[in-house]
mmCIF file of C-alpha atoms in Angstrom:
data_model
loop_
_atom_site.group_PDB
_atom_site.id
_atom_site.type_symbol
_atom_site.label_atom_id
_atom_site.label_comp_id
_atom_site.label_asym_id
_atom_site.label_seq_id
_atom_site.Cartn_x
_atom_site.Cartn_y
_atom_site.Cartn_z
ATOM 1 C CA MET N 1 98.191 143.450 94.712
ATOM 2 C CA SER N 2 100.997 144.742 92.522
ATOM 3 C CA PRO N 3 100.381 145.604 88.873
ATOM 4 C CA LEU N 4 101.346 143.135 86.184
ATOM 5 C CA PRO N 5 104.666 143.590 84.407
ATOM 6 C CA THR N 6 104.213 145.120 80.981
ATOM 7 C CA ALA N 7 105.103 144.167 77.439
ATOM 8 C CA THR N 8 104.913 146.512 74.506
ATOM 9 C CA LEU N 9 102.758 145.148 71.694
ATOM 10 C CA ARG N 10 103.162 146.234 68.078
ATOM 11 C CA THR N 11 102.102 144.949 64.690
ATOM 12 C CA HIS N 12 104.848 144.489 62.127
ATOM 13 C CA ARG N 13 103.913 144.188 58.453
ATOM 14 C CA THR N 14 105.947 141.550 56.593
ATOM 15 C CA VAL N 15 105.812 139.643 53.312
ATOM 16 C CA LEU N 16 104.141 136.872 55.326
ATOM 17 C CA GLY N 17 101.447 139.207 56.602
ATOM 18 C CA PRO N 18 101.161 141.102 59.869
ATOM 19 C CA LEU N 19 103.024 139.719 62.874
ATOM 20 C CA SER N 20 102.241 140.704 66.452
ATOM 21 C CA LEU N 21 105.471 141.450 68.315
ATOM 22 C CA ALA N 22 105.682 141.907 72.077
ATOM 23 C CA ALA N 23 108.670 142.528 74.324
ATOM 24 C CA THR N 24 109.245 142.983 78.019
ATOM 25 C CA ASP N 25 112.151 145.064 79.289
ATOM 26 C CA ASP N 26 114.427 142.042 78.790
ATOM 27 C CA ALA N 27 113.269 139.967 75.833
ATOM 28 C CA LEU N 28 110.957 139.337 72.921
ATOM 29 C CA VAL N 29 108.075 137.222 74.224
ATOM 30 C CA LEU N 30 105.801 137.131 71.178
ATOM 31 C CA CYS N 31 106.207 136.948 67.421
ATOM 32 C CA ALA N 32 102.939 135.530 66.168
ATOM 33 C CA PHE N 33 100.374 135.692 63.412
ATOM 34 C CA ASP N 34 97.844 136.724 66.090
ATOM 35 C CA GLU N 35 95.393 139.570 65.681
ATOM 36 C CA PRO N 36 96.037 142.305 68.288
ATOM 37 C CA GLU N 37 93.179 141.063 70.507
ATOM 38 C CA GLN N 38 94.544 137.497 70.424
ATOM 39 C CA ALA N 39 98.025 138.786 71.234
ATOM 40 C CA GLN N 40 96.696 140.785 74.189
ATOM 41 C CA ALA N 41 94.876 137.715 75.504
ATOM 42 C CA ARG N 42 98.019 135.587 75.132
ATOM 43 C CA LEU N 43 100.038 138.188 77.043
ATOM 44 C CA ALA N 44 97.381 138.328 79.760
ATOM 45 C CA ARG N 45 97.500 134.524 80.158
ATOM 46 C CA GLY N 46 101.260 134.950 80.628
ATOM 47 C CA LYS N 47 100.588 137.529 83.339
ATOM 48 C CA LEU N 48 101.782 140.465 81.234
ATOM 49 C CA ALA N 49 99.878 143.680 80.604
ATOM 50 C CA ALA N 50 100.020 144.799 76.980
ATOM 51 C CA VAL N 51 100.970 148.410 76.346
ATOM 52 C CA GLU N 52 100.882 150.028 72.945
ATOM 53 C CA GLY N 53 102.446 153.107 71.436
ATOM 54 C CA GLY N 54 103.622 155.706 73.935
ATOM 55 C CA GLY N 55 103.019 153.429 76.927
ATOM 56 C CA ALA N 56 106.095 151.327 76.180
ATOM 57 C CA ASN N 57 109.400 152.115 77.824
ATOM 58 C CA LEU N 58 112.672 152.563 75.939
ATOM 59 C CA ALA N 59 113.977 149.030 76.626
ATOM 60 C CA GLN N 60 110.776 147.465 75.282
ATOM 61 C CA ARG N 61 110.750 149.686 72.179
ATOM 62 C CA ARG N 62 114.397 148.863 71.464
ATOM 63 C CA LEU N 63 113.769 145.117 71.676
ATOM 64 C CA VAL N 64 110.755 145.309 69.361
ATOM 65 C CA ASP N 65 112.741 147.460 66.912
ATOM 66 C CA GLU N 66 115.606 144.947 67.019
ATOM 67 C CA ALA N 67 113.168 142.104 66.342
ATOM 68 C CA ARG N 68 111.654 144.040 63.425
ATOM 69 C CA ARG N 69 115.080 144.641 61.870
ATOM 70 C CA GLU N 70 116.070 141.001 62.289
ATOM 71 C CA LEU N 71 112.765 139.756 60.859
ATOM 72 C CA ASP N 72 113.120 142.012 57.827
ATOM 73 C CA ALA N 73 116.707 140.851 57.237
ATOM 74 C CA TYR N 74 115.680 137.211 57.629
ATOM 75 C CA LEU N 75 112.703 137.504 55.297
ATOM 76 C CA ASP N 76 114.818 139.365 52.723
ATOM 77 C CA GLY N 77 117.399 136.567 52.790
ATOM 78 C CA ARG N 78 120.105 138.781 54.319
ATOM 79 C CA SER N 79 120.253 136.846 57.597
ATOM 80 C CA ARG N 80 119.880 133.228 58.692
ATOM 81 C CA ALA N 81 119.542 133.578 62.445
ATOM 82 C CA PHE N 82 118.034 135.703 65.173
ATOM 83 C CA THR N 83 120.058 137.220 67.989
ATOM 84 C CA VAL N 84 117.310 139.218 69.699
ATOM 85 C CA ALA N 85 116.893 138.107 73.307
ATOM 86 C CA SER N 86 113.856 135.875 73.581
ATOM 87 C CA ASP N 87 111.802 134.472 76.431
ATOM 88 C CA LEU N 88 109.399 131.527 76.198
ATOM 89 C CA ARG N 89 107.307 132.495 79.226
ATOM 90 C CA LEU N 90 104.137 132.377 77.082
ATOM 91 C CA ALA N 91 104.685 128.692 76.211
ATOM 92 C CA THR N 92 103.618 125.659 78.202
ATOM 93 C CA PRO N 93 106.466 123.639 79.704
ATOM 94 C CA PHE N 94 106.256 120.971 76.956
ATOM 95 C CA SER N 95 105.979 123.567 74.201
ATOM 96 C CA ARG N 96 108.925 125.441 75.722
ATOM 97 C CA ALA N 97 111.057 122.280 75.753
ATOM 98 C CA THR N 98 110.051 121.522 72.163
ATOM 99 C CA VAL N 99 110.467 124.896 70.464
ATOM 100 C CA ALA N 100 113.575 125.942 72.409
ATOM 101 C CA ARG N 101 115.610 123.253 70.614
ATOM 102 C CA LEU N 102 114.287 123.786 67.078
ATOM 103 C CA GLY N 103 117.252 125.814 65.830
ATOM 104 C CA GLU N 104 119.700 123.282 67.249
ATOM 105 C CA LEU N 105 117.887 120.189 65.933
ATOM 106 C CA LEU N 106 116.751 121.646 62.605
ATOM 107 C CA PRO N 107 119.366 124.028 61.220
ATOM 108 C CA TYR N 108 118.621 126.619 58.553
ATOM 109 C CA GLY N 109 117.486 125.001 55.300
ATOM 110 C CA SER N 110 116.573 121.643 56.832
ATOM 111 C CA THR N 111 113.233 120.031 57.613
ATOM 112 C CA ALA N 112 111.960 117.092 59.633
ATOM 113 C CA THR N 113 108.592 115.457 60.099
ATOM 114 C CA TYR N 114 106.695 115.720 63.372
ATOM 115 C CA GLY N 115 107.630 112.092 64.081
ATOM 116 C CA GLU N 116 111.293 112.702 63.334
ATOM 117 C CA LEU N 117 111.337 115.740 65.605
ATOM 118 C CA ALA N 118 109.629 113.759 68.362
ATOM 119 C CA SER N 119 112.380 111.133 68.059
ATOM 120 C CA LEU N 120 115.099 113.788 68.105
ATOM 121 C CA LEU N 121 113.546 115.119 71.320
ATOM 122 C CA GLY N 122 113.668 111.643 72.863
ATOM 123 C CA ARG N 123 109.871 111.247 72.692
ATOM 124 C CA PRO N 124 109.361 108.976 69.650
ATOM 125 C CA ARG N 125 105.662 108.351 70.387
ATOM 126 C CA ALA N 126 104.820 112.023 70.878
ATOM 127 C CA ALA N 127 104.442 113.251 67.274
ATOM 128 C CA ARG N 128 100.947 114.660 67.930
ATOM 129 C CA ALA N 129 102.038 116.330 71.160
ATOM 130 C CA VAL N 130 104.986 117.852 69.293
ATOM 131 C CA GLY N 131 102.562 119.179 66.662
ATOM 132 C CA THR N 132 100.406 120.738 69.378
ATOM 133 C CA ALA N 133 103.481 122.270 71.028
ATOM 134 C CA LEU N 134 104.634 123.759 67.728
ATOM 135 C CA GLY N 135 101.151 125.152 67.102
ATOM 136 C CA ALA N 136 101.456 127.078 70.355
ATOM 137 C CA ASN N 137 104.927 128.460 69.547
ATOM 138 C CA PRO N 138 104.862 132.072 70.799
ATOM 139 C CA LEU N 139 107.932 132.982 68.715
ATOM 140 C CA CYS N 140 107.048 131.953 65.150
ATOM 141 C CA VAL N 141 109.790 132.478 62.564
ATOM 142 C CA VAL N 142 112.283 133.349 65.339
ATOM 143 C CA LEU N 143 112.044 129.761 66.620
ATOM 144 C CA PRO N 144 111.648 127.867 63.334
ATOM 145 C CA CYS N 145 108.575 125.663 63.739
ATOM 146 C CA HIS N 146 108.023 126.143 59.986
ATOM 147 C CA ARG N 147 110.819 123.587 59.409
ATOM 148 C CA VAL N 148 108.582 120.768 60.646
ATOM 149 C CA VAL N 149 106.469 119.110 57.960
ATOM 150 C CA GLY N 150 103.956 116.306 57.770
ATOM 151 C CA ALA N 151 104.752 112.746 56.793
ATOM 152 C CA GLY N 152 106.161 112.535 53.281
ATOM 153 C CA GLY N 153 107.056 116.236 53.349
ATOM 154 C CA ARG N 154 103.457 117.524 53.255
ATOM 155 C CA LEU N 155 103.042 121.123 54.369
ATOM 156 C CA THR N 156 100.680 121.080 57.302
ATOM 157 C CA GLY N 157 99.776 123.061 60.363
ATOM 158 C CA TYR N 158 101.402 126.458 60.420
ATOM 159 C CA ALA N 159 99.936 129.425 62.293
ATOM 160 C CA GLY N 160 100.681 131.734 59.352
ATOM 161 C CA GLY N 161 99.148 129.310 56.864
ATOM 162 C CA VAL N 162 100.621 127.009 54.249
ATOM 163 C CA THR N 163 101.580 129.903 51.938
ATOM 164 C CA ALA N 164 103.754 131.482 54.656
ATOM 165 C CA LYS N 165 105.289 128.113 55.507
ATOM 166 C CA ARG N 166 106.102 127.490 51.833
ATOM 167 C CA TYR N 167 107.670 130.967 51.551
ATOM 168 C CA LEU N 168 109.936 130.341 54.551
ATOM 169 C CA LEU N 169 110.984 126.870 53.431
ATOM 170 C CA ASP N 170 111.683 128.058 49.872
ATOM 171 C CA LEU N 171 113.659 131.044 51.174
ATOM 172 C CA GLU N 172 115.799 128.838 53.396
ATOM 173 C CA SER N 173 116.248 126.170 50.746
ATOM 174 C CA GLU N 174 117.419 128.709 48.142
ATOM 175 C CA ARG N 175 119.776 130.451 50.560
ATOM 176 C CA ALA N 176 121.198 127.169 51.899
ATOM 177 C CA GLU N 177 121.908 125.949 48.347
ATOM 178 C CA ALA N 178 123.582 129.262 47.438
ATOM 179 C CA SER N 179 126.203 128.832 50.173
#
């Protein structure tokens, strides 16, 4: 039996709180509000072995560093998009199909309800399933599930909590208006 492929796992402190970041040799696979133990378990379910610190190779460290720089620029309002290579291998097929299109369907500064997003995805009766898929988003912030709100614009269901969701929506709203 061959060993599992590895992913470096690091915690990145942000204005939203700590984010667990993990990258393989090729892509960022995790940007989540998970505690390190939760992140390790998520990687293991995706058939990846977590390595920390000196165990990571240069390609993995570079990808995590790139993600950190892009997150900082985004959260400081200096950037509106992420270019770091990403991989949704930790998502279920439905979650993958849902979160992969978020940036396309909900551009920077916009929001939609779970029902509206379900309709945009061609699944108008799947608002709850869409909510579940967004809750499992392995690339929070990078793939903007924070742009999805409850009916009537209520802030609901975000892995980082309502305060983090409000911060992100306010940041994007202010920056979008300034353009």
